[in-house]
Amino acid sequence: MRRAIVAGNWKMHGSRTENARLIEELLAHCPAQPAATCVVCPPFVYLQETGRMLRGSVLSLGGQDVCADAQGAFTGEVSAAMLKDVGCEYVIVGHSERRLLYRESDQLVARKFGAAHAKGLVPILCVGEQLADRDAGRTHEVVARQLDVVLELCGAGALERGVVAYEPVWAIGTGRNATPEQAQDAHEFIRARIGARDARIAAATRILYGGSVKAGNATELFAMPDVDGGLIGGASLKADEFLTILAAAGPG
Ligand code: PGA
């Protein structure tokens, strides 16, 4: 049985004061034993302080990005070892904002996945098509390309601990989520693609849905058989909404 994950991607939001308030509220109202794994991913500069607040709690810490290289002259970059050092267990790689706004290629994303995996972090690999791709019927093709580069470079074995997040770009921050059926179709495809290389790993890989997940639509999305939780942007900044989404990812 796959344990669901609900991860909050704070993106470039927050301040020390706002973060403290959000974490306090989350810790005050989070169940002692949530049915799903819960992760928060603050901006780099707040990781250490957020990690300190989360210590001993059921909430885990994740980064939003990682450098593909281990160390050296890479101004502005943050390595997987550094993320581990400040208490991260997870890291998002290949978010569509990184791919589109900062021109991260499939190859670079795959190297980031490998770097995170090598240091014992759980990489959350984001894949997903743009609206034009979906309209042209190319959703599977795009997702397969993004996934295959990682499978080629890192091997299916790297997904043993890894997580995939299917995030259709047209659904991110738009308030227009994929329907549960659209999500299930893509998730089933992703699992089969991994399964073509290793059926056991495919059955165990957590595949999260991301893109306008809210308290009001989480239950129906998470009810789909291949949807194992969610990667949450906007709604992860509101404690009550995020906790409702977390509860929706429970078993059943
Ligand atoms: P959203 O973002 O929930 O605000 O649509 C999701 C994401 O970008 O991971």
XYZ file of C-alpha atoms and ligand atoms in Angstrom:
261
model
C 0.000 0.000 0.000
C 1.354 3.403 -0.957
C 1.356 5.983 1.809
C 0.070 9.253 0.377
C 2.109 12.447 0.534
C 0.813 15.997 0.729
C 3.579 18.509 0.054
C 3.228 22.271 0.306
C 5.243 24.297 -2.184
C 5.377 27.785 -0.711
C 7.155 29.125 -3.816
C 8.516 32.663 -3.254
C 6.075 33.574 -0.503
C 6.369 34.260 3.206
C 8.474 36.101 5.733
C 9.900 35.042 9.086
C 6.772 36.364 10.802
C 4.291 34.837 8.354
C 6.111 31.501 8.327
C 6.139 31.297 12.125
C 2.393 31.936 12.205
C 1.714 29.342 9.504
C 3.870 26.652 11.138
C 2.363 27.364 14.569
C -1.125 26.905 13.160
C -0.147 23.752 11.293
C 1.456 22.228 14.386
C -1.469 23.200 16.598
C -4.081 21.531 14.410
C -2.217 18.723 12.634
C -3.289 15.265 13.848
C -0.691 13.448 15.981
C -0.608 10.649 13.406
C -1.743 11.951 10.029
C -2.735 9.271 7.532
C -0.496 10.860 4.909
C 3.074 12.125 4.994
C 3.091 15.909 5.205
C 5.944 18.019 3.808
C 6.475 21.781 3.658
C 8.868 23.372 1.168
C 9.771 26.962 2.117
C 12.205 29.169 0.189
C 15.890 28.310 0.791
C 16.569 31.172 3.201
C 13.826 29.986 5.561
C 14.663 26.268 5.524
C 16.822 26.206 8.607
C 14.474 28.233 10.766
C 11.416 26.332 9.548
C 13.247 23.057 10.169
C 13.916 24.119 13.745
C 10.207 24.795 14.276
C 9.295 21.406 12.791
C 11.797 19.384 14.825
C 10.111 16.504 16.633
C 6.842 17.076 14.754
C 5.136 14.922 12.141
C 5.821 17.512 9.424
C 8.827 17.042 7.153
C 10.955 19.641 5.416
C 11.714 19.918 1.708
C 13.572 22.255 -0.637
C 12.047 23.743 -3.786
C 15.081 23.135 -5.992
C 18.623 21.773 -5.821
C 21.863 22.145 -7.738
C 22.758 19.287 -10.069
C 26.413 19.536 -8.993
C 27.738 18.397 -5.635
C 29.831 21.467 -4.711
C 32.088 24.124 -6.098
C 31.997 27.432 -7.947
C 28.255 27.669 -8.636
C 27.247 31.110 -7.401
C 23.725 31.230 -6.050
C 23.205 27.462 -6.053
C 22.382 25.168 -3.135
C 23.584 21.558 -3.043
C 21.761 18.409 -1.999
C 24.230 17.954 0.875
C 23.375 21.455 2.145
C 19.657 20.664 2.030
C 20.330 17.495 4.034
C 22.499 19.474 6.420
C 19.649 21.827 7.355
C 17.170 18.991 7.840
C 15.490 18.486 4.469
C 14.223 15.028 3.606
C 12.592 15.990 0.307
C 13.288 18.296 -2.617
C 11.169 19.351 -5.578
C 12.957 19.064 -8.933
C 11.822 20.210 -12.354
C 8.859 22.309 -11.272
C 7.320 23.812 -14.402
C 8.211 27.311 -13.172
C 11.873 26.251 -13.135
C 11.544 24.578 -16.531
C 9.753 27.493 -18.176
C 11.027 30.641 -16.432
C 14.607 29.474 -15.853
C 14.920 27.255 -18.917
C 15.752 24.059 -17.069
C 16.079 21.251 -19.591
C 14.926 17.667 -19.125
C 18.603 16.717 -18.842
C 19.334 19.265 -16.116
C 16.237 18.182 -14.187
C 17.355 14.557 -14.423
C 20.799 15.489 -13.089
C 19.145 17.325 -10.198
C 17.043 14.250 -9.496
C 20.211 12.141 -9.456
C 22.074 14.589 -7.210
C 19.235 14.641 -4.689
C 18.864 10.875 -4.744
C 22.604 10.340 -4.300
C 22.560 12.371 -1.074
C 19.605 10.477 0.366
C 16.948 13.119 -0.274
C 13.597 12.088 -1.721
C 13.321 13.946 -5.034
C 9.820 14.997 -6.085
C 10.039 15.027 -9.878
C 7.509 17.367 -11.481
C 6.255 16.553 -14.954
C 3.360 17.963 -16.912
C 2.186 19.345 -20.212
C 1.330 22.887 -21.265
C -2.133 23.725 -22.541
C -1.058 23.674 -26.195
C 0.323 20.142 -25.690
C -2.922 18.950 -24.155
C -4.999 20.578 -26.876
C -2.830 18.866 -29.480
C -3.252 15.498 -27.752
C 0.405 15.363 -26.746
C 0.038 14.981 -22.968
C 1.415 11.438 -22.831
C 4.230 12.259 -25.222
C 5.424 15.226 -23.138
C 5.171 13.427 -19.826
C 6.940 10.363 -21.263
C 9.807 12.510 -22.519
C 10.262 14.240 -19.154
C 10.107 10.951 -17.277
C 12.273 8.907 -19.643
C 15.263 11.226 -19.313
C 15.246 10.614 -15.554
C 14.739 6.864 -15.964
C 17.618 6.738 -18.467
C 20.042 8.759 -16.373
C 19.173 7.494 -12.910
C 17.516 4.119 -13.579
C 14.106 2.975 -12.383
C 15.759 2.018 -9.088
C 16.117 5.719 -8.230
C 12.332 5.943 -8.120
C 12.257 3.374 -5.332
C 12.587 6.314 -2.960
C 11.525 8.980 -5.437
C 8.190 10.620 -6.010
C 6.625 11.894 -9.234
C 4.265 14.882 -9.283
C 2.013 15.224 -12.310
C 1.356 18.941 -12.672
C -0.395 20.080 -15.851
C 0.997 23.572 -16.413
C -2.440 24.961 -17.343
C -3.749 23.968 -13.915
C -1.013 25.600 -11.811
C -2.136 28.712 -10.002
C -5.054 29.117 -12.390
C -7.885 27.797 -10.238
C -8.586 25.331 -13.045
C -7.657 21.883 -11.768
C -7.495 18.784 -13.936
C -10.608 16.686 -13.548
C -10.088 13.537 -11.483
C -10.385 11.536 -14.714
C -7.747 13.630 -16.501
C -5.424 13.244 -13.508
C -6.037 9.493 -13.294
C -5.333 9.072 -17.001
C -1.950 10.810 -16.712
C -1.048 9.040 -13.464
C -1.931 5.647 -14.898
C 0.218 6.438 -17.910
C 3.169 7.482 -15.714
C 2.893 4.319 -13.619
C 2.754 2.138 -16.728
C 5.784 3.935 -18.167
C 7.788 3.169 -15.013
C 6.274 -0.318 -14.985
C 7.663 -1.043 -18.444
C 11.080 -0.903 -16.761
C 10.263 -2.261 -13.321
C 6.787 -3.375 -12.300
C 7.572 -3.610 -8.582
C 8.944 -0.073 -8.404
C 6.045 1.257 -10.485
C 3.556 -0.225 -8.027
C 5.368 1.420 -5.111
C 6.053 4.880 -6.625
C 3.988 7.694 -5.168
C 2.507 9.864 -7.923
C 1.164 13.180 -6.643
C -1.218 15.471 -8.475
C -0.531 19.221 -8.472
C -2.403 22.143 -9.977
C -5.071 24.133 -8.159
C -5.680 21.511 -5.470
C -7.966 23.058 -2.856
C -9.885 21.857 0.180
C -12.941 21.655 -2.071
C -11.535 19.351 -4.769
C -8.857 17.311 -2.948
C -11.122 14.440 -1.929
C -12.279 13.626 -5.451
C -8.772 13.948 -6.895
C -7.167 11.802 -4.173
C -9.892 9.169 -4.558
C -8.504 8.161 -7.947
C -6.579 4.875 -7.753
C -3.255 6.183 -9.072
C -3.315 9.564 -7.293
C -1.209 9.216 -4.137
C -1.568 12.707 -2.701
C -0.772 16.173 -3.937
C 1.761 18.935 -4.440
C 0.007 22.054 -3.244
C 0.932 25.635 -4.102
C -1.411 28.465 -3.153
C -3.524 26.427 -0.750
C -0.452 25.382 1.253
C -0.112 28.949 2.552
C -3.359 28.699 4.533
C -3.102 26.320 7.481
C -6.770 25.332 7.629
C -6.978 24.683 3.895
C -3.703 22.728 3.823
C -4.777 20.580 6.777
C -8.120 19.843 5.124
C -6.213 18.716 2.022
C -3.934 16.585 4.223
C -6.970 14.928 5.804
C -8.401 14.222 2.347
C -5.304 12.176 1.519
C -5.930 9.647 4.256
C -6.368 5.971 3.484
C -9.530 4.979 1.724
P -1.116 25.637 -7.192
O 0.422 25.253 -7.472
O -1.618 24.650 -6.160
O -1.066 27.043 -6.663
O -1.835 25.517 -8.483
C 0.829 23.925 -7.549
C 2.309 23.859 -7.814
O 2.834 24.706 -8.537
O 2.995 22.948 -7.308
